mmCIF file of N, CA and C in Angstrom:
data_model
loop_
_atom_site.group_PDB
_atom_site.id
_atom_site.type_symbol
_atom_site.label_atom_id
_atom_site.label_comp_id
_atom_site.label_asym_id
_atom_site.label_seq_id
_atom_site.Cartn_x
_atom_site.Cartn_y
_atom_site.Cartn_z
ATOM 1 N N UNK I 27 130.907 103.931 103.539
ATOM 2 C CA UNK I 27 129.469 103.995 103.623
ATOM 3 C C UNK I 27 128.962 103.119 104.760
ATOM 4 N N UNK I 28 129.496 101.917 104.877
ATOM 5 C CA UNK I 28 129.057 101.020 105.939
ATOM 6 C C UNK I 28 129.405 101.610 107.297
ATOM 7 N N UNK I 29 130.627 102.125 107.435
ATOM 8 C CA UNK I 29 131.029 102.708 108.711
ATOM 9 C C UNK I 29 130.136 103.894 109.078
ATOM 10 N N UNK I 30 129.803 104.728 108.116
ATOM 11 C CA UNK I 30 128.907 105.858 108.374
ATOM 12 C C UNK I 30 127.558 105.371 108.880
ATOM 13 N N UNK I 31 127.028 104.315 108.252
ATOM 14 C CA UNK I 31 125.733 103.762 108.664
ATOM 15 C C UNK I 31 125.826 103.196 110.079
ATOM 16 N N UNK I 32 126.893 102.456 110.365
ATOM 17 C CA UNK I 32 127.079 101.874 111.699
ATOM 18 C C UNK I 32 127.137 102.984 112.744
ATOM 19 N N UNK I 33 127.898 104.032 112.454
ATOM 20 C CA UNK I 33 128.003 105.160 113.383
ATOM 21 C C UNK I 33 126.656 105.850 113.561
ATOM 22 N N UNK I 34 125.938 106.058 112.466
ATOM 23 C CA UNK I 34 124.636 106.734 112.514
ATOM 24 C C UNK I 34 123.638 105.954 113.357
ATOM 25 N N UNK I 35 123.648 104.629 113.203
ATOM 26 C CA UNK I 35 122.698 103.788 113.932
ATOM 27 C C UNK I 35 123.138 103.526 115.371
ATOM 28 N N UNK I 36 124.405 103.815 115.664
ATOM 29 C CA UNK I 36 124.893 103.647 117.024
ATOM 30 C C UNK I 36 125.134 102.201 117.430
ATOM 31 N N UNK I 37 125.401 101.337 116.456
ATOM 32 C CA UNK I 37 125.660 99.932 116.775
ATOM 33 C C UNK I 37 126.913 99.836 117.637
ATOM 34 N N UNK I 38 126.860 98.989 118.666
ATOM 35 C CA UNK I 38 128.006 98.818 119.559
ATOM 36 C C UNK I 38 128.603 97.422 119.462
ATOM 37 N N UNK I 39 128.087 96.603 118.565
ATOM 38 C CA UNK I 39 128.604 95.247 118.387
ATOM 39 C C UNK I 39 129.458 95.183 117.125
ATOM 40 N N UNK I 40 130.295 94.156 117.039
ATOM 41 C CA UNK I 40 131.187 93.997 115.885
ATOM 42 C C UNK I 40 130.407 93.600 114.644
ATOM 43 N N UNK I 41 130.770 94.187 113.511
ATOM 44 C CA UNK I 41 130.157 93.855 112.226
ATOM 45 C C UNK I 41 131.289 93.523 111.260
ATOM 46 N N UNK I 42 131.467 92.223 110.965
ATOM 47 C CA UNK I 42 132.537 91.867 110.026
ATOM 48 C C UNK I 42 132.186 92.297 108.605
ATOM 49 N N UNK I 43 133.179 92.758 107.865
ATOM 50 C CA UNK I 43 132.976 93.184 106.480
ATOM 51 C C UNK I 43 133.931 92.389 105.596
ATOM 52 N N UNK I 44 133.373 91.767 104.569
ATOM 53 C CA UNK I 44 134.141 90.917 103.650
ATOM 54 C C UNK I 44 134.568 91.742 102.438
ATOM 55 N N UNK I 45 135.434 92.748 102.666
ATOM 56 C CA UNK I 45 135.778 93.694 101.600
ATOM 57 C C UNK I 45 136.543 93.068 100.442
ATOM 58 N N UNK I 46 137.241 91.964 100.684
ATOM 59 C CA UNK I 46 137.966 91.308 99.590
ATOM 60 C C UNK I 46 137.228 90.078 99.054
ATOM 61 N N UNK I 47 136.013 89.852 99.540
ATOM 62 C CA UNK I 47 135.126 88.762 99.089
ATOM 63 C C UNK I 47 135.659 87.359 99.359
ATOM 64 N N UNK I 48 136.648 87.207 100.227
ATOM 65 C CA UNK I 48 137.171 85.868 100.526
ATOM 66 C C UNK I 48 136.104 84.983 101.161
ATOM 67 N N UNK I 49 135.351 85.518 102.108
ATOM 68 C CA UNK I 49 134.303 84.723 102.753
ATOM 69 C C UNK I 49 133.221 84.349 101.748
ATOM 70 N N UNK I 50 132.848 85.280 100.888
ATOM 71 C CA UNK I 50 131.843 84.995 99.857
ATOM 72 C C UNK I 50 132.317 83.879 98.933
ATOM 73 N N UNK I 51 133.564 83.928 98.523
ATOM 74 C CA UNK I 51 134.105 82.902 97.625
ATOM 75 C C UNK I 51 134.102 81.538 98.305
ATOM 76 N N UNK I 52 134.542 81.485 99.559
ATOM 77 C CA UNK I 52 134.551 80.213 100.291
ATOM 78 C C UNK I 52 133.133 79.685 100.488
ATOM 79 N N UNK I 53 132.212 80.570 100.856
ATOM 80 C CA UNK I 53 130.815 80.170 101.035
ATOM 81 C C UNK I 53 130.238 79.654 99.722
ATOM 82 N N UNK I 54 130.556 80.333 98.634
ATOM 83 C CA UNK I 54 130.032 79.943 97.327
ATOM 84 C C UNK I 54 130.583 78.583 96.887
ATOM 85 N N UNK I 55 131.778 78.224 97.348
ATOM 86 C CA UNK I 55 132.309 76.900 97.047
ATOM 87 C C UNK I 55 131.470 75.805 97.698
ATOM 88 N N UNK I 56 130.877 76.101 98.840
ATOM 89 C CA UNK I 56 130.057 75.124 99.564
ATOM 90 C C UNK I 56 128.594 75.219 99.141
ATOM 91 N N UNK I 57 128.061 76.435 99.078
ATOM 92 C CA UNK I 57 126.655 76.686 98.738
ATOM 93 C C UNK I 57 126.614 77.673 97.576
ATOM 94 N N UNK I 58 126.610 77.181 96.341
ATOM 95 C CA UNK I 58 126.626 78.105 95.190
ATOM 96 C C UNK I 58 125.465 79.107 95.227
ATOM 97 N N UNK I 59 125.822 80.360 95.083
ATOM 98 C CA UNK I 59 124.827 81.431 95.061
ATOM 99 C C UNK I 59 124.379 81.627 93.619
ATOM 100 N N UNK I 60 123.074 81.585 93.410
ATOM 101 C CA UNK I 60 122.562 81.706 92.044
ATOM 102 C C UNK I 60 122.024 83.092 91.733
ATOM 103 N N UNK I 61 121.954 83.957 92.719
ATOM 104 C CA UNK I 61 121.455 85.297 92.452
ATOM 105 C C UNK I 61 121.554 86.182 93.676
ATOM 106 N N UNK I 62 121.484 87.464 93.448
ATOM 107 C CA UNK I 62 121.496 88.454 94.515
ATOM 108 C C UNK I 62 120.238 89.295 94.345
ATOM 109 N N UNK I 63 119.457 89.487 95.426
ATOM 110 C CA UNK I 63 118.260 90.319 95.291
ATOM 111 C C UNK I 63 118.622 91.705 94.754
ATOM 112 N N UNK I 64 117.835 92.186 93.815
ATOM 113 C CA UNK I 64 118.051 93.505 93.226
ATOM 114 C C UNK I 64 116.697 94.161 93.002
ATOM 115 N N UNK I 65 116.623 95.457 93.245
ATOM 116 C CA UNK I 65 115.392 96.213 93.051
ATOM 117 C C UNK I 65 115.509 97.028 91.769
ATOM 118 N N UNK I 66 114.504 96.918 90.900
ATOM 119 C CA UNK I 66 114.468 97.653 89.637
ATOM 120 C C UNK I 66 113.178 98.456 89.533
ATOM 121 N N UNK I 67 113.242 99.594 88.844
ATOM 122 C CA UNK I 67 112.042 100.302 88.411
ATOM 123 C C UNK I 67 112.187 100.478 86.910
ATOM 124 N N UNK I 68 111.215 99.956 86.175
ATOM 125 C CA UNK I 68 111.242 99.987 84.711
ATOM 126 C C UNK I 68 110.083 100.851 84.245
ATOM 127 N N UNK I 69 110.364 101.846 83.399
ATOM 128 C CA UNK I 69 109.296 102.742 82.954
ATOM 129 C C UNK I 69 108.450 102.102 81.853
ATOM 130 N N UNK I 70 107.438 102.824 81.415
ATOM 131 C CA UNK I 70 106.493 102.288 80.424
ATOM 132 C C UNK I 70 107.139 101.965 79.089
ATOM 133 N N UNK I 71 108.269 102.600 78.798
ATOM 134 C CA UNK I 71 108.979 102.322 77.545
ATOM 135 C C UNK I 71 109.945 101.147 77.687
ATOM 136 N N UNK I 72 109.998 100.559 78.886
ATOM 137 C CA UNK I 72 110.878 99.421 79.118
ATOM 138 C C UNK I 72 112.295 99.794 79.497
ATOM 139 N N UNK I 73 112.509 101.055 79.834
ATOM 140 C CA UNK I 73 113.839 101.527 80.221
ATOM 141 C C UNK I 73 114.003 101.385 81.733
ATOM 142 N N UNK I 74 115.126 100.796 82.153
ATOM 143 C CA UNK I 74 115.401 100.674 83.583
ATOM 144 C C UNK I 74 115.758 102.061 84.104
ATOM 145 N N UNK I 75 114.928 102.573 84.995
ATOM 146 C CA UNK I 75 115.123 103.915 85.546
ATOM 147 C C UNK I 75 115.810 103.891 86.905
ATOM 148 N N UNK I 76 115.788 102.736 87.553
ATOM 149 C CA UNK I 76 116.345 102.617 88.900
ATOM 150 C C UNK I 76 116.777 101.178 89.098
ATOM 151 N N UNK I 77 117.979 100.956 89.575
ATOM 152 C CA UNK I 77 118.462 99.611 89.880
ATOM 153 C C UNK I 77 119.428 99.699 91.053
ATOM 154 N N UNK I 78 119.137 98.947 92.082
ATOM 155 C CA UNK I 78 120.005 98.897 93.257
ATOM 156 C C UNK I 78 120.069 97.459 93.749
ATOM 157 N N UNK I 79 121.268 96.993 94.135
ATOM 158 C CA UNK I 79 121.349 95.654 94.715
ATOM 159 C C UNK I 79 120.609 95.604 96.042
ATOM 160 N N UNK I 80 120.023 94.474 96.330
ATOM 161 C CA UNK I 80 119.297 94.280 97.579
ATOM 162 C C UNK I 80 117.802 94.422 97.389
ATOM 163 N N UNK I 81 117.073 93.908 98.348
ATOM 164 C CA UNK I 81 115.617 94.007 98.321
ATOM 165 C C UNK I 81 115.199 95.450 98.586
ATOM 166 N N UNK I 82 114.008 95.815 98.123
ATOM 167 C CA UNK I 82 113.497 97.169 98.347
ATOM 168 C C UNK I 82 113.332 97.397 99.838
ATOM 169 N N UNK I 83 113.868 98.504 100.304
ATOM 170 C CA UNK I 83 113.715 98.847 101.714
ATOM 171 C C UNK I 83 114.107 100.294 101.936
ATOM 172 N N UNK I 84 113.563 100.859 102.944
ATOM 173 C CA UNK I 84 114.007 102.158 103.391
ATOM 174 C C UNK I 84 113.362 103.348 102.713
ATOM 175 N N UNK I 85 113.379 104.431 103.450
ATOM 176 C CA UNK I 85 112.770 105.680 103.007
ATOM 177 C C UNK I 85 113.497 106.275 101.805
ATOM 178 N N UNK I 86 114.822 106.108 101.739
ATOM 179 C CA UNK I 86 115.591 106.668 100.625
ATOM 180 C C UNK I 86 115.140 106.059 99.298
ATOM 181 N N UNK I 87 114.962 104.745 99.257
ATOM 182 C CA UNK I 87 114.505 104.106 98.023
ATOM 183 C C UNK I 87 113.078 104.525 97.697
ATOM 184 N N UNK I 88 112.240 104.643 98.704
ATOM 185 C CA UNK I 88 110.861 105.069 98.475
ATOM 186 C C UNK I 88 110.831 106.471 97.870
ATOM 187 N N UNK I 89 111.646 107.383 98.376
ATOM 188 C CA UNK I 89 111.702 108.740 97.831
ATOM 189 C C UNK I 89 112.179 108.726 96.380
ATOM 190 N N UNK I 90 113.165 107.877 96.071
ATOM 191 C CA UNK I 90 113.661 107.777 94.692
ATOM 192 C C UNK I 90 112.563 107.269 93.771
ATOM 193 N N UNK I 91 111.799 106.285 94.220
ATOM 194 C CA UNK I 91 110.700 105.753 93.415
ATOM 195 C C UNK I 91 109.645 106.828 93.177
ATOM 196 N N UNK I 92 109.273 107.550 94.213
ATOM 197 C CA UNK I 92 108.247 108.590 94.084
ATOM 198 C C UNK I 92 108.716 109.676 93.120
ATOM 199 N N UNK I 93 109.976 110.069 93.207
ATOM 200 C CA UNK I 93 110.516 111.084 92.294
ATOM 201 C C UNK I 93 110.425 110.612 90.851
ATOM 202 N N UNK I 94 110.712 109.337 90.604
ATOM 203 C CA UNK I 94 110.616 108.802 89.244
ATOM 204 C C UNK I 94 109.170 108.747 88.773
ATOM 205 N N UNK I 95 108.253 108.439 89.672
ATOM 206 C CA UNK I 95 106.837 108.399 89.296
ATOM 207 C C UNK I 95 106.329 109.779 88.909
ATOM 208 N N UNK I 96 106.886 110.807 89.535
ATOM 209 C CA UNK I 96 106.462 112.179 89.249
ATOM 210 C C UNK I 96 106.981 112.693 87.910
ATOM 211 N N UNK I 97 107.970 112.001 87.302
ATOM 212 C CA UNK I 97 108.531 112.465 86.026
ATOM 213 C C UNK I 97 107.590 112.174 84.879
#
């Protein structure tokens, strides 16, 4: 998925990927991470209808939110 995005955007610079989480583990030993931004949409009944790691961004997430609002 990351490679597809890099190719789509045409990035020509190196992008390191921590696929085995070694860098994250080492970083966390120095600066403990207490949370990861996550985007949720919760309906009126309190049911989580949408959850994705990361802050809200992009047209794809907006379309997903609009589709859920239309239900």
